[in-house]
Amino acid sequence: AKVTEFESKPLSQYGTAIPKWLVEEAAGTGKALNQMQANNLQANIGNNLFALRQGLTKVLLHADGTTVTDADVRAVINKTTGDYIYKLTEAFGLRDLKAAFKVVAAFYETEDDPTLILCSGLSNQVERMIQAKSLVEYKIDRKDIPTLLEMKPFVYDKLEEQIKKYKMPELLDALVALCELDILVKSSGLNKRTLIENFLIRFLDRE
């Protein structure tokens, strides 16, 4: 099989090389992927060929017929975004700064500007942690907490471990900081990725 190699550089410098490769790879399996769909995959997954091949495989498996639809591509892209948010919120909950930075770096490689998506995901996570910790501090029966939070018991099991790593004032401070971060991201003109990383350092770096 012919091996295609791409150096690490901005997407714009690749032109149609990667999308063309994706179209050819799809055709090799008997399925039709058009140029625009290939462009969308590259824009959302990045230039890593292993990740692109995985993404393409998911798209082809999602497609019912021999022609890939835009909906097939969107389904995979949306799941990819969800994966990043899940990994980031988990890293935040576990106070794992290294893991959080890796997720942020990877997401910025696949999206032009995922800052607001990251802020929203973190805000939702902190709100869930505050709600859970409030119920624990009010000494609500543990078996009732998942129902009150409208989540599956196994999901609460993970959340319970995470809230043990934070004191309530820290979580409240984090929620306020995220509101401030949202304003800065939208109006300050400062580097957005740096703003996200500074937030993570503030709350995850305990050394």
C-alpha positions as a Python dict, from the first residue, in 0.01 Angstrom:
ca = {
    (1, 'A'): (0, 0, 0),
    (2, 'K'): (117, 351, -76),
    (3, 'V'): (219, 543, 237),
    (4, 'T'): (128, 912, 244),
    (5, 'E'): (323, 1135, 482),
    (6, 'F'): (232, 1486, 591),
    (7, 'E'): (448, 1713, 802),
    (8, 'S'): (309, 1901, 1098),
    (9, 'K'): (205, 2244, 970),
    (10, 'P'): (-111, 2460, 945),
    (11, 'L'): (-408, 2304, 769),
    (12, 'S'): (-412, 2576, 504),
    (13, 'Q'): (-70, 2465, 379),
    (14, 'Y'): (-194, 2118, 286),
    (15, 'G'): (-438, 2238, 21),
    (16, 'T'): (-635, 1938, -97),
    (17, 'A'): (-375, 1670, -15),
    (18, 'I'): (-539, 1523, 295),
    (19, 'P'): (-901, 1553, 173),
    (20, 'K'): (-800, 1386, -155),
    (21, 'W'): (-637, 1104, 42),
    (22, 'L'): (-955, 1061, 250),
    (23, 'V'): (-1170, 1046, -63),
    (24, 'E'): (-939, 783, -213),
    (25, 'E'): (-933, 578, 109),
    (26, 'A'): (-1314, 578, 119),
    (27, 'A'): (-1332, 479, -247),
    (28, 'G'): (-1101, 187, -173),
    (29, 'T'): (-1368, 46, 59),
    (30, 'G'): (-1640, 91, -201),
    (31, 'K'): (-1796, 402, -46),
    (32, 'A'): (-1820, 755, -184),
    (33, 'L'): (-1698, 1045, 30),
    (34, 'N'): (-1714, 1387, -135),
    (35, 'Q'): (-1454, 1664, -115),
    (36, 'M'): (-1653, 1885, 125),
    (37, 'Q'): (-1708, 1596, 366),
    (38, 'A'): (-1336, 1517, 354),
    (39, 'N'): (-1257, 1884, 423),
    (40, 'N'): (-1485, 1875, 728),
    (41, 'L'): (-1317, 1565, 863),
    (42, 'Q'): (-974, 1724, 829),
    (43, 'A'): (-1089, 2051, 985),
    (44, 'N'): (-1234, 1874, 1288),
    (45, 'I'): (-985, 1591, 1339),
    (46, 'G'): (-660, 1752, 1226),
    (47, 'N'): (-362, 1619, 1032),
    (48, 'N'): (-274, 1308, 1231),
    (49, 'L'): (-320, 1025, 982),
    (50, 'F'): (-394, 767, 1248),
    (51, 'A'): (-671, 985, 1394),
    (52, 'L'): (-800, 1065, 1046),
    (53, 'R'): (-811, 699, 951),
    (54, 'Q'): (-1001, 621, 1271),
    (55, 'G'): (-1244, 904, 1200),
    (56, 'L'): (-1293, 792, 843),
    (57, 'T'): (-1353, 434, 955),
    (58, 'K'): (-1624, 554, 1195),
    (59, 'V'): (-1788, 757, 917),
    (60, 'L'): (-1787, 461, 679),
    (61, 'L'): (-1932, 231, 943),
    (62, 'H'): (-2201, 488, 1018),
    (63, 'A'): (-2300, 514, 651),
    (64, 'D'): (-2583, 277, 558),
    (65, 'G'): (-2530, 273, 184),
    (66, 'T'): (-2240, 319, -54),
    (67, 'T'): (-2262, 699, -38),
    (68, 'V'): (-2156, 885, 277),
    (69, 'T'): (-2405, 1154, 382),
    (70, 'D'): (-2334, 1482, 558),
    (71, 'A'): (-2525, 1342, 855),
    (72, 'D'): (-2278, 1053, 878),
    (73, 'V'): (-1989, 1298, 898),
    (74, 'R'): (-2165, 1523, 1151),
    (75, 'A'): (-2238, 1224, 1376),
    (76, 'V'): (-1868, 1138, 1398),
    (77, 'I'): (-1756, 1501, 1437),
    (78, 'N'): (-2007, 1562, 1716),
    (79, 'K'): (-1893, 1248, 1896),
    (80, 'T'): (-1531, 1360, 1862),
    (81, 'T'): (-1615, 1693, 2025),
    (82, 'G'): (-1803, 1510, 2300),
    (83, 'D'): (-1500, 1291, 2363),
    (84, 'Y'): (-1279, 1596, 2417),
    (85, 'I'): (-1527, 1756, 2656),
    (86, 'Y'): (-1564, 1431, 2852),
    (87, 'K'): (-1187, 1392, 2886),
    (88, 'L'): (-1140, 1755, 2991),
    (89, 'T'): (-1416, 1752, 3251),
    (90, 'E'): (-1287, 1422, 3389),
    (91, 'A'): (-935, 1568, 3414),
    (92, 'F'): (-1077, 1873, 3591),
    (93, 'G'): (-1272, 1657, 3834),
    (94, 'L'): (-962, 1451, 3914),
    (95, 'R'): (-745, 1765, 3936),
    (96, 'D'): (-514, 1621, 3673),
    (97, 'L'): (-346, 1926, 3517),
    (98, 'K'): (-126, 1726, 3281),
    (99, 'A'): (-421, 1537, 3136),
    (100, 'A'): (-626, 1857, 3105),
    (101, 'F'): (-347, 2033, 2915),
    (102, 'K'): (-318, 1737, 2676),
    (103, 'V'): (-689, 1752, 2598),
    (104, 'V'): (-680, 2128, 2541),
    (105, 'A'): (-378, 2097, 2312),
    (106, 'A'): (-541, 1818, 2110),
    (107, 'F'): (-872, 2005, 2079),
    (108, 'Y'): (-703, 2322, 1956),
    (109, 'E'): (-528, 2115, 1689),
    (110, 'T'): (-863, 1992, 1555),
    (111, 'E'): (-1075, 2307, 1594),
    (112, 'D'): (-999, 2664, 1489),
    (113, 'D'): (-1146, 2799, 1813),
    (114, 'P'): (-1302, 2553, 2061),
    (115, 'T'): (-1272, 2796, 2354),
    (116, 'L'): (-1643, 2857, 2413),
    (117, 'I'): (-1714, 2483, 2384),
    (118, 'L'): (-1449, 2416, 2649),
    (119, 'C'): (-1582, 2691, 2876),
    (120, 'S'): (-1935, 2554, 2849),
    (121, 'G'): (-1821, 2199, 2924),
    (122, 'L'): (-1623, 2311, 3228),
    (123, 'S'): (-1912, 2524, 3357),
    (124, 'N'): (-2153, 2232, 3332),
    (125, 'Q'): (-1906, 2009, 3514),
    (126, 'V'): (-1850, 2254, 3799),
    (127, 'E'): (-2224, 2308, 3839),
    (128, 'R'): (-2278, 1930, 3863),
    (129, 'M'): (-2000, 1904, 4120),
    (130, 'I'): (-2150, 2185, 4329),
    (131, 'Q'): (-2493, 2023, 4321),
    (132, 'A'): (-2352, 1685, 4419),
    (133, 'K'): (-2135, 1823, 4698),
    (134, 'S'): (-2430, 2023, 4834),
    (135, 'L'): (-2639, 1707, 4862),
    (136, 'V'): (-2353, 1525, 5035),
    (137, 'E'): (-2302, 1810, 5281),
    (138, 'Y'): (-2674, 1816, 5355),
    (139, 'K'): (-2633, 1446, 5440),
    (140, 'I'): (-2884, 1326, 5181),
    (141, 'D'): (-2898, 945, 5166),
    (142, 'R'): (-2636, 839, 4912),
    (143, 'K'): (-2870, 603, 4728),
    (144, 'D'): (-3104, 897, 4657),
    (145, 'I'): (-2841, 1135, 4520),
    (146, 'P'): (-2816, 994, 4164),
    (147, 'T'): (-3193, 1025, 4125),
    (148, 'L'): (-3193, 1381, 4256),
    (149, 'L'): (-2913, 1469, 4015),
    (150, 'E'): (-3093, 1286, 3731),
    (151, 'M'): (-2797, 1067, 3650),
    (152, 'K'): (-2717, 697, 3640),
    (153, 'P'): (-2563, 549, 3958),
    (154, 'F'): (-2237, 459, 3779),
    (155, 'V'): (-2206, 821, 3659),
    (156, 'Y'): (-2250, 944, 4015),
    (157, 'D'): (-1986, 696, 4133),
    (158, 'K'): (-1728, 886, 3925),
    (159, 'L'): (-1862, 1226, 4027),
    (160, 'E'): (-1848, 1126, 4393),
    (161, 'E'): (-1476, 1054, 4365),
    (162, 'Q'): (-1420, 1387, 4196),
    (163, 'I'): (-1599, 1604, 4451),
    (164, 'K'): (-1385, 1454, 4726),
    (165, 'K'): (-1089, 1633, 4571),
    (166, 'Y'): (-1248, 1978, 4610),
    (167, 'K'): (-1377, 2189, 4894),
    (168, 'M'): (-1703, 2373, 4830),
    (169, 'P'): (-1539, 2721, 4831),
    (170, 'E'): (-1301, 2603, 4559),
    (171, 'L'): (-1589, 2491, 4340),
    (172, 'L'): (-1778, 2816, 4395),
    (173, 'D'): (-1463, 3012, 4310),
    (174, 'A'): (-1421, 2804, 3996),
    (175, 'L'): (-1777, 2881, 3884),
    (176, 'V'): (-1719, 3254, 3932),
    (177, 'A'): (-1385, 3227, 3750),
    (178, 'L'): (-1556, 3056, 3457),
    (179, 'C'): (-1808, 3341, 3431),
    (180, 'E'): (-1517, 3586, 3427),
    (181, 'L'): (-1338, 3368, 3173),
    (182, 'D'): (-1641, 3375, 2945),
    (183, 'I'): (-1636, 3756, 2948),
    (184, 'L'): (-1261, 3771, 2884),
    (185, 'V'): (-1282, 3523, 2597),
    (186, 'K'): (-1555, 3725, 2426),
    (187, 'S'): (-1424, 4076, 2483),
    (188, 'S'): (-1061, 4105, 2597),
    (189, 'G'): (-873, 4018, 2279),
    (190, 'L'): (-630, 3810, 2488),
    (191, 'N'): (-510, 3471, 2367),
    (192, 'K'): (-805, 3240, 2431),
    (193, 'R'): (-608, 2920, 2475),
    (194, 'T'): (-384, 3093, 2729),
    (195, 'L'): (-691, 3208, 2921),
    (196, 'I'): (-822, 2850, 2937),
    (197, 'E'): (-484, 2715, 3045),
    (198, 'N'): (-446, 2984, 3313),
    (199, 'F'): (-784, 2882, 3454),
    (200, 'L'): (-677, 2518, 3466),
    (201, 'I'): (-347, 2604, 3634),
    (202, 'R'): (-529, 2811, 3894),
    (203, 'F'): (-757, 2528, 4001),
    (204, 'L'): (-568, 2210, 3917),
    (205, 'D'): (-207, 2293, 4006),
    (206, 'R'): (-184, 2225, 4380),
    (207, 'E'): (196, 2226, 4411),
}
